[in-house]
GROMACS .gro file of C-alpha atoms in nm:
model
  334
    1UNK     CA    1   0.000   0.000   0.000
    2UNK     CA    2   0.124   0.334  -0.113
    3UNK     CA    3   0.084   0.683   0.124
    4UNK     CA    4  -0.196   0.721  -0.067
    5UNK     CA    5  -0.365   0.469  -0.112
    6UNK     CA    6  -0.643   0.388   0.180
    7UNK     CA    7  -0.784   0.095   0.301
    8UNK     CA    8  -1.095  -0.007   0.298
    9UNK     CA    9  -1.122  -0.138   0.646
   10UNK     CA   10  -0.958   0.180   0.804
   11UNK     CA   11  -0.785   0.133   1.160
   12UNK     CA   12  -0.850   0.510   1.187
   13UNK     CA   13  -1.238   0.566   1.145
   14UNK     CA   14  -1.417   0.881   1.037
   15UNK     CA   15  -1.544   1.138   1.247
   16UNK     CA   16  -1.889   1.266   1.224
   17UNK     CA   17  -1.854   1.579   1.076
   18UNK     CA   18  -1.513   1.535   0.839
   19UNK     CA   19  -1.548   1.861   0.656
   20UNK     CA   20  -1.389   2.215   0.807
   21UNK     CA   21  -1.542   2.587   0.804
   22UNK     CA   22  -1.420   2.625   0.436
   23UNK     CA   23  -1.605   2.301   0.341
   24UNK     CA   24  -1.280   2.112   0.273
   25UNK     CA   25  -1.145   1.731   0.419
   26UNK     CA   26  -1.086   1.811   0.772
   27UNK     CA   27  -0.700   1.737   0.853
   28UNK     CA   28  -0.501   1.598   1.157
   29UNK     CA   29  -0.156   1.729   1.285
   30UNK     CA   30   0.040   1.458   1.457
   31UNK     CA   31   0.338   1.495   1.676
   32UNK     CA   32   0.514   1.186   1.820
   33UNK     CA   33   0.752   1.173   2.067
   34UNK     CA   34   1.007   0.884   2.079
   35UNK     CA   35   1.386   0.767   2.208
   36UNK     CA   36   1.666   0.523   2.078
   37UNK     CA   37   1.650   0.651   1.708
   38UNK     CA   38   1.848   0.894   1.553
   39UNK     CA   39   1.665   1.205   1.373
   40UNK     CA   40   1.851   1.083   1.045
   41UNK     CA   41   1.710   0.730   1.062
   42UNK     CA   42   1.359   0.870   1.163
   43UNK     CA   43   1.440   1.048   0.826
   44UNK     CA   44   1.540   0.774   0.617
   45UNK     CA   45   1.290   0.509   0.715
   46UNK     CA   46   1.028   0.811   0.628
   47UNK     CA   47   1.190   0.861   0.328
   48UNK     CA   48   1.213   0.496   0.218
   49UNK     CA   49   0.800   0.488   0.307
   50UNK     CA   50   0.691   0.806   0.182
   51UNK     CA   51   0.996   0.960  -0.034
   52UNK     CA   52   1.099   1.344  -0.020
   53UNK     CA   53   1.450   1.492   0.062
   54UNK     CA   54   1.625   1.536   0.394
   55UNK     CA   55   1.676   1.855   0.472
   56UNK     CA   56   1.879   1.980   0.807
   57UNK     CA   57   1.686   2.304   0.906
   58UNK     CA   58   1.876   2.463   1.196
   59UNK     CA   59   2.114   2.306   1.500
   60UNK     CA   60   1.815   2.023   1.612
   61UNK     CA   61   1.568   2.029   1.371
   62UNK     CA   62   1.562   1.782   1.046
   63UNK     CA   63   1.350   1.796   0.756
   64UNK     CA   64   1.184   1.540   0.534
   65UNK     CA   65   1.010   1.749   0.242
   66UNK     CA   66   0.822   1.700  -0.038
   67UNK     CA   67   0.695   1.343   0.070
   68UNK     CA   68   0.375   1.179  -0.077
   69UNK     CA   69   0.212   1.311   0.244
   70UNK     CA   70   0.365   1.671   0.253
   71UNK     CA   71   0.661   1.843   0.450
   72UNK     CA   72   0.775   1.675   0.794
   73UNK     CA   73   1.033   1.827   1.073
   74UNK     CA   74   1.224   1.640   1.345
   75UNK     CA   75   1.321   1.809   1.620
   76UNK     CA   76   1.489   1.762   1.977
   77UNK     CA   77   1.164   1.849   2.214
   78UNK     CA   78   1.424   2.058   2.446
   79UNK     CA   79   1.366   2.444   2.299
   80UNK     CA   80   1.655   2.583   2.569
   81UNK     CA   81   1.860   2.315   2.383
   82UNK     CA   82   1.815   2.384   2.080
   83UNK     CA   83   1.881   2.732   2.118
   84UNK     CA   84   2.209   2.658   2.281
   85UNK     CA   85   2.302   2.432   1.998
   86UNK     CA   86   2.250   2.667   1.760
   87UNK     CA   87   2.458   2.944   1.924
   88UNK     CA   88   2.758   2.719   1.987
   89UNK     CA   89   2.735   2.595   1.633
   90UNK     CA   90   2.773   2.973   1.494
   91UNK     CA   91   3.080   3.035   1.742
   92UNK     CA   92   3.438   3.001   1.612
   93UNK     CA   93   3.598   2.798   1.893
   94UNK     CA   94   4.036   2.788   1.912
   95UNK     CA   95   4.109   2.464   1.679
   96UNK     CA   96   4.245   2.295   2.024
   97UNK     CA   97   3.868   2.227   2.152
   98UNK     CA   98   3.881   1.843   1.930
   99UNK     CA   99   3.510   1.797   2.059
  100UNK     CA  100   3.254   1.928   1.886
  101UNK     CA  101   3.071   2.103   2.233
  102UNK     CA  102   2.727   2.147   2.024
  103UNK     CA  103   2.716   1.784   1.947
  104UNK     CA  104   2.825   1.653   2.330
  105UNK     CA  105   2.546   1.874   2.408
  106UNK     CA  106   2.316   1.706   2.138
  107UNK     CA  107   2.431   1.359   2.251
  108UNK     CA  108   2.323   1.476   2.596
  109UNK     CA  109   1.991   1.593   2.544
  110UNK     CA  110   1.943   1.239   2.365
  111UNK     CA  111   1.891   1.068   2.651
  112UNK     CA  112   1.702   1.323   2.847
  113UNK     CA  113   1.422   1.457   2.569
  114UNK     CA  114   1.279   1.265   2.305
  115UNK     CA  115   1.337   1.324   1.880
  116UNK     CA  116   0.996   1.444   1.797
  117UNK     CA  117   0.823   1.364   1.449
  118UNK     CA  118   0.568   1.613   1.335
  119UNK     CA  119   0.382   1.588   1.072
  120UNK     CA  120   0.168   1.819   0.802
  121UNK     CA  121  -0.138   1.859   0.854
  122UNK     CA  122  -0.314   1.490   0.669
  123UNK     CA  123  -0.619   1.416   0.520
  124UNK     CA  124  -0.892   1.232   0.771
  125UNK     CA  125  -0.850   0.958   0.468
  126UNK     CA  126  -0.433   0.954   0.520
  127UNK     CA  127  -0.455   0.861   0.908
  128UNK     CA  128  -0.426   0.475   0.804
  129UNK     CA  129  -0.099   0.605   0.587
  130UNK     CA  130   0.053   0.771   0.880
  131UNK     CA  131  -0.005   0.447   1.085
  132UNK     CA  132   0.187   0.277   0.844
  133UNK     CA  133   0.484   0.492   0.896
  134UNK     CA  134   0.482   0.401   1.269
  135UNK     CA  135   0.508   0.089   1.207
  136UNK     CA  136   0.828   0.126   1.010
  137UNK     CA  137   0.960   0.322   1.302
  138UNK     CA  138   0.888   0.081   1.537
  139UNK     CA  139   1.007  -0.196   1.306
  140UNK     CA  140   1.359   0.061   1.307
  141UNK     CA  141   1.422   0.047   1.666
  142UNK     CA  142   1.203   0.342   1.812
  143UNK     CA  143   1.114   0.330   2.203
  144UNK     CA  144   0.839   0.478   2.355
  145UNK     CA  145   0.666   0.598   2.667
  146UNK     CA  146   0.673   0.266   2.856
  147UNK     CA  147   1.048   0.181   2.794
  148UNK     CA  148   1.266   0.334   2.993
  149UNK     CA  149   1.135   0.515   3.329
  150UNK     CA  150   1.259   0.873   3.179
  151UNK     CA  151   1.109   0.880   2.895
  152UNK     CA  152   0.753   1.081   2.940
  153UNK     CA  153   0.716   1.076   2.587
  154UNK     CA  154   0.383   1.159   2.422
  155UNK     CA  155   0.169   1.196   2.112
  156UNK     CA  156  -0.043   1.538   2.007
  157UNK     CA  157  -0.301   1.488   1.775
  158UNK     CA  158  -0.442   1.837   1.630
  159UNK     CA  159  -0.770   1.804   1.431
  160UNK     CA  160  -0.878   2.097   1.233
  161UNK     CA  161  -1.218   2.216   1.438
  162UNK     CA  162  -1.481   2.125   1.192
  163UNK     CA  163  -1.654   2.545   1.298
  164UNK     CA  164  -1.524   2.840   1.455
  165UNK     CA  165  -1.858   2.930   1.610
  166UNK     CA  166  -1.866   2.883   1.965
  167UNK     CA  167  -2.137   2.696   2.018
  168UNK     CA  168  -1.922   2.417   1.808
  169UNK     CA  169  -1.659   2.506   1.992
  170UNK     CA  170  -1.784   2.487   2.355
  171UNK     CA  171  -1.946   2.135   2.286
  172UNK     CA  172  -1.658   1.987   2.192
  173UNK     CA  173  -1.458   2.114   2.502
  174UNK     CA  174  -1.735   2.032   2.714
  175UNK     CA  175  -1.746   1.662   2.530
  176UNK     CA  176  -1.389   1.648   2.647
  177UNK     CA  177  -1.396   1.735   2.993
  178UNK     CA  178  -1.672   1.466   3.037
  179UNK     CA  179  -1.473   1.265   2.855
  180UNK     CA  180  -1.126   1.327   3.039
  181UNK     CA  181  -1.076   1.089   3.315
  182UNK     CA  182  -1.213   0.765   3.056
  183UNK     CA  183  -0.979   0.866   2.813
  184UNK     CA  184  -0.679   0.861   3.073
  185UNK     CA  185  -0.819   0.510   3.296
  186UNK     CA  186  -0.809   0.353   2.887
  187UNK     CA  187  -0.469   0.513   2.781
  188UNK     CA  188  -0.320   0.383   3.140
  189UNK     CA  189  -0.138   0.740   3.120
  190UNK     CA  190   0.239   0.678   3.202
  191UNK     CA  191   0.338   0.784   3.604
  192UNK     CA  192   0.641   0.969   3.399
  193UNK     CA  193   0.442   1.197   3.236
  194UNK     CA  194   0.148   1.221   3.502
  195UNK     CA  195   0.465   1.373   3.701
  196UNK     CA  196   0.527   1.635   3.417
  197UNK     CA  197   0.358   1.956   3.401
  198UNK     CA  198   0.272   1.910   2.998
  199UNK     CA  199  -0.023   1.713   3.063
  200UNK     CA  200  -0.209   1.896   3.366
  201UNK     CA  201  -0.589   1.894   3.372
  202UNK     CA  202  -0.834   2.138   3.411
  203UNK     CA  203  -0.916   2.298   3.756
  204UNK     CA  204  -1.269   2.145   3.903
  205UNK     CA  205  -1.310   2.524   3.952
  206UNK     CA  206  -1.279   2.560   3.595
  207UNK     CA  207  -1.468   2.243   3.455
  208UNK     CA  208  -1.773   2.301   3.665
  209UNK     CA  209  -1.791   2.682   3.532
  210UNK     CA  210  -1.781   2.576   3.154
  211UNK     CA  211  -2.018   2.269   3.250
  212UNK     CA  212  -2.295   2.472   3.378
  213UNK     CA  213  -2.608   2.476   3.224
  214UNK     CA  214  -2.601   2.830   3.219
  215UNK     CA  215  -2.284   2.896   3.095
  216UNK     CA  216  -2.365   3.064   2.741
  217UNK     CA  217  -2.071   3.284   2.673
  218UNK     CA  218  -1.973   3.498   2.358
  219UNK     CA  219  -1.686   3.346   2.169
  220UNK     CA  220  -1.469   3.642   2.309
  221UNK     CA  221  -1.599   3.586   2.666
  222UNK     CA  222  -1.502   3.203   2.602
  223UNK     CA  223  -1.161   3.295   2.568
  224UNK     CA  224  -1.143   3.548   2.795
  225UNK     CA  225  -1.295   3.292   3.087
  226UNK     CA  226  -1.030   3.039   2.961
  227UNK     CA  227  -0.695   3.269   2.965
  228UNK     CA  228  -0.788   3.396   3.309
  229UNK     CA  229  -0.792   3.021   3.419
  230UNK     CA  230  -0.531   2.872   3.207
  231UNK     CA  231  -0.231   3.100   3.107
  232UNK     CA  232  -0.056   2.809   3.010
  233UNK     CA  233  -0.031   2.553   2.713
  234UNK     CA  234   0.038   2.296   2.983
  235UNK     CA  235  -0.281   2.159   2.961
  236UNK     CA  236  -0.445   1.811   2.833
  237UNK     CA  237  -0.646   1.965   2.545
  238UNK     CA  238  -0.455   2.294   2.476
  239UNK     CA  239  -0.697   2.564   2.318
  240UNK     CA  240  -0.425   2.818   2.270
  241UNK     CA  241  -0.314   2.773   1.925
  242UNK     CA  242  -0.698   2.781   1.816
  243UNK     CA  243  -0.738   3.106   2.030
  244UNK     CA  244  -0.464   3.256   1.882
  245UNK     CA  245  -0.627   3.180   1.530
  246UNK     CA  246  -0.924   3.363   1.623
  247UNK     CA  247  -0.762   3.642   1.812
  248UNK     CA  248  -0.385   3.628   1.822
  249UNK     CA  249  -0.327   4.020   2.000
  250UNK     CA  250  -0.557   3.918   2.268
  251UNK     CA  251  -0.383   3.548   2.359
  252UNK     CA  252  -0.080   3.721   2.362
  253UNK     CA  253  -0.206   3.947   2.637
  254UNK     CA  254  -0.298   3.655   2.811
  255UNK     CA  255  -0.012   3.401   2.769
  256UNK     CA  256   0.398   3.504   2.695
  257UNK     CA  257   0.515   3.215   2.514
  258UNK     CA  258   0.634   3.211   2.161
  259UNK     CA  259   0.627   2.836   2.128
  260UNK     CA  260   0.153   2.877   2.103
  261UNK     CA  261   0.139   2.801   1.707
  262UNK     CA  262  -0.192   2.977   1.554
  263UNK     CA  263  -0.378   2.733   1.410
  264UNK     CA  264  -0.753   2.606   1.391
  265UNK     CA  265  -0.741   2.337   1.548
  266UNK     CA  266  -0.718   2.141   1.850
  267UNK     CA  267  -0.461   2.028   2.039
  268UNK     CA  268  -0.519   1.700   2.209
  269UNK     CA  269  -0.200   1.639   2.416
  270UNK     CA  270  -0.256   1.383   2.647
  271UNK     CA  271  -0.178   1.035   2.513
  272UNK     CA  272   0.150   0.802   2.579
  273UNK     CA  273   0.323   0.732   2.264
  274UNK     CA  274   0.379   0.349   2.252
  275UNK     CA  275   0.553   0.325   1.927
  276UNK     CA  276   0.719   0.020   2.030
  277UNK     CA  277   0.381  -0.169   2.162
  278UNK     CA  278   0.296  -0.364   1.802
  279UNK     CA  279  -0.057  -0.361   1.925
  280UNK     CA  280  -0.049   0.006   1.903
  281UNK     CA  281  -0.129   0.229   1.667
  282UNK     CA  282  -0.257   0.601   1.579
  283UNK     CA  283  -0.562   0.440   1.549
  284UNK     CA  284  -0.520   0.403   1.965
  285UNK     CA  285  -0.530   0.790   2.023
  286UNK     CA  286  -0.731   0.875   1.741
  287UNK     CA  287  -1.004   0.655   1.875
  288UNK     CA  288  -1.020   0.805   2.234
  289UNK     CA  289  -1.062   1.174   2.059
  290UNK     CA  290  -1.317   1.020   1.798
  291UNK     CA  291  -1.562   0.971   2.184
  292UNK     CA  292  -1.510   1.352   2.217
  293UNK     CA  293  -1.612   1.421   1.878
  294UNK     CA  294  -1.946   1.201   1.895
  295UNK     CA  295  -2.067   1.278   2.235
  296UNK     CA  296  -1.993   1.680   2.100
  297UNK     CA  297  -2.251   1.564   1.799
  298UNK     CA  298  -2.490   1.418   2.020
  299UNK     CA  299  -2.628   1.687   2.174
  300UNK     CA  300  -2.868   1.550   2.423
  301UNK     CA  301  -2.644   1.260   2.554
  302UNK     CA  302  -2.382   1.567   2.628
  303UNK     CA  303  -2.639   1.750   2.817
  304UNK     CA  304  -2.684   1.457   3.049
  305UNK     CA  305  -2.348   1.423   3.061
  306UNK     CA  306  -2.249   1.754   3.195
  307UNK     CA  307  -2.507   1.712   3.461
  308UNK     CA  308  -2.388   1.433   3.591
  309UNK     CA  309  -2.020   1.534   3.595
  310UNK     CA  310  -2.116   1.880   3.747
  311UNK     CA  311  -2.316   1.641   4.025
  312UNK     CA  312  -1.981   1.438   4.067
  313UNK     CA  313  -1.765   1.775   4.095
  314UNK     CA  314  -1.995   1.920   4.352
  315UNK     CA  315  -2.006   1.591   4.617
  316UNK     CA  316  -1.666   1.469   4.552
  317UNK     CA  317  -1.416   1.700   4.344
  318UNK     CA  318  -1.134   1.561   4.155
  319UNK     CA  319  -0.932   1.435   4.439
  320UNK     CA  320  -1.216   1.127   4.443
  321UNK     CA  321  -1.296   1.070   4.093
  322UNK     CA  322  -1.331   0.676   4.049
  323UNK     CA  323  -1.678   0.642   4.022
  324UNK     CA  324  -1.689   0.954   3.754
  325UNK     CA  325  -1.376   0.746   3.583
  326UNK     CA  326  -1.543   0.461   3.514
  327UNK     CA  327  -1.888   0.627   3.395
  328UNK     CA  328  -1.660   0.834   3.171
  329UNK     CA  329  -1.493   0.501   3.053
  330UNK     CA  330  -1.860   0.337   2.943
  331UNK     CA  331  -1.918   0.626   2.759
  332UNK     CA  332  -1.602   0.570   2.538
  333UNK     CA  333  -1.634   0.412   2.202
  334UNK     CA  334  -1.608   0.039   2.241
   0.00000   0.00000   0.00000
């Protein structure tokens, strides 16, 4: 099977709206985080699958461009890093220094932060293609979450938001706070990375304001209400890159970090990456956001939901959240 070609019995199913604002395919971003391979042979098994030309971009970044699927980068996750990489790199050091003090550094940083594969944004219909290329990885050596105790690596998914009304866009957040604590008693999240800030989850303060019946706010009052609680992409589903779509001056008020990427879309950031699980797939993440995007669809069902998870919030709060775990877990896609 080709990049793209498709099967017919797709691992990665559709969602239930797969068109965007414009009318057009809806697309997924995906960002995996793994150890044990070098960026050049993450480059050349994509380039055996998919074809394109390596590129080297800057001190820790590697490219893979004009591939059957589009452009891809692959970069040390370690920005402070990279930086000082890069500035070493442009320094003329005294011919005694034999070591090259950029690529100790690199070799360093190898076995601290994890090579990170991102992709372009891909058709809903070239997820199963993208799982393919996983496979080769793992097939390659890659490791994953689960293989060594410091390595709290992860994978992003970021669908494009199929409206950028809020009524669309407050459904499907609500669907995923409902939806939180299933999604992370099924994906078994790593104790590495529940110890990491990159993954931190709503406050109950938070979830019960945006859960309330009541709560009808403007789309500017909607980001507003979620800045003043969550100045921060450290979050499971990070809304900042959408914000900052829709209104980049005011989520730079809000938020000093030059890493938020505008874009319209979500950005799911909560699942282990088990690249080296053969049971595992994209299909494995993609599947826990697909609940999200149903129970967002179903409006009544989400109704009930939020009432009952408001109910849960008020008697028990998050520090007791079993019982809402496994209700949250039934309501997953089986």
């Amino acid at each position: 099977m080709t990049a793209k070609q498709t099967s017919k019995n797709p691992l990665c199913k559709m969602p239930p709206r797969t068109r965007d604002t414009q009318g057009n395919t809806r697309c997924v971003g995906v960002e995996v985080e793994m150890g044990e391979l070098s960026p050049l042979s993450i480059a050349r098994v994509l380039q055996q699958t998919v074809g394109g030309d390596i590129t080297l971009q800057q001190g820790l970044c590697y490219g893979l461009v004009d591939t059957d699927l589009g452009d891809f980068f692959i970069e040390l996750d370690a920005k402070p890093i990279q930086d000082t990489v890069s500035r070493l790199r442009r320094l003329e050091l005294p011919a005694v220094i034999d070591a090259d003090p950029a690529g100790l550094i690199t070799d360093l940083a190898e076995q601290l932060v994890p090579w990170e594969l991102v992709s372009p944004p891909l058709p809903l219909d070239q997820l199963d293609a993208f799982n393919n290329l996983l496979a080769k990885l793992r097939g390659a050596g890659a490791k994953g979450t689960r293989y060594a105790s410091r390595f709290a690596f992860g994978l992003h998914l970021n669908p494009d938001v199929p409206g950028l009304d809020v009524d669309t866009l407050l459904r499907y957040f609500r669907a995923y706070l409902c939806l939180h604590d299933g999604i992370c008693a099924r994906e078994d999240i790593d104790w590495s990375r529940r110890l990491m800030p990159h993954i931190r989850h709503f406050s109950d303060a938070y979830i019960a304001k945006v859960i309330e019946p009541d709560y009808a706010p403007t789309l500017d009052q909607f980001m507003d209400d979620y800045l003043e609680a969550n100045p921060t992409r450290n979050r499971s589903l990070d809304l900042l890159p959408l914000f900052a779509h829709l209104d980049p001056d005011r989520v730079a008020r809000g938020v000093d970090d030059e890493r938020v990427k505008a874009r319209p879309a979500f950005h799911f950031r909560l699942p282990n990456c088990d690249i080296d699980n053969p049971a595992w797939g994209l299909h494995t993440p993609w599947h826990e956001w697909l609940a999200v995007e149903f129970l967002a669809e179903d409006e009544k069902r989400l109704e009930q939901m939020c009432l009952a998870y408001r109910r849960e919030l008020q008697r028990f709060g998050h520090s007791l959240d079993q019982r809402w775990q496994q209700i949250a877990r039934q309501s997953l896609l089986q």
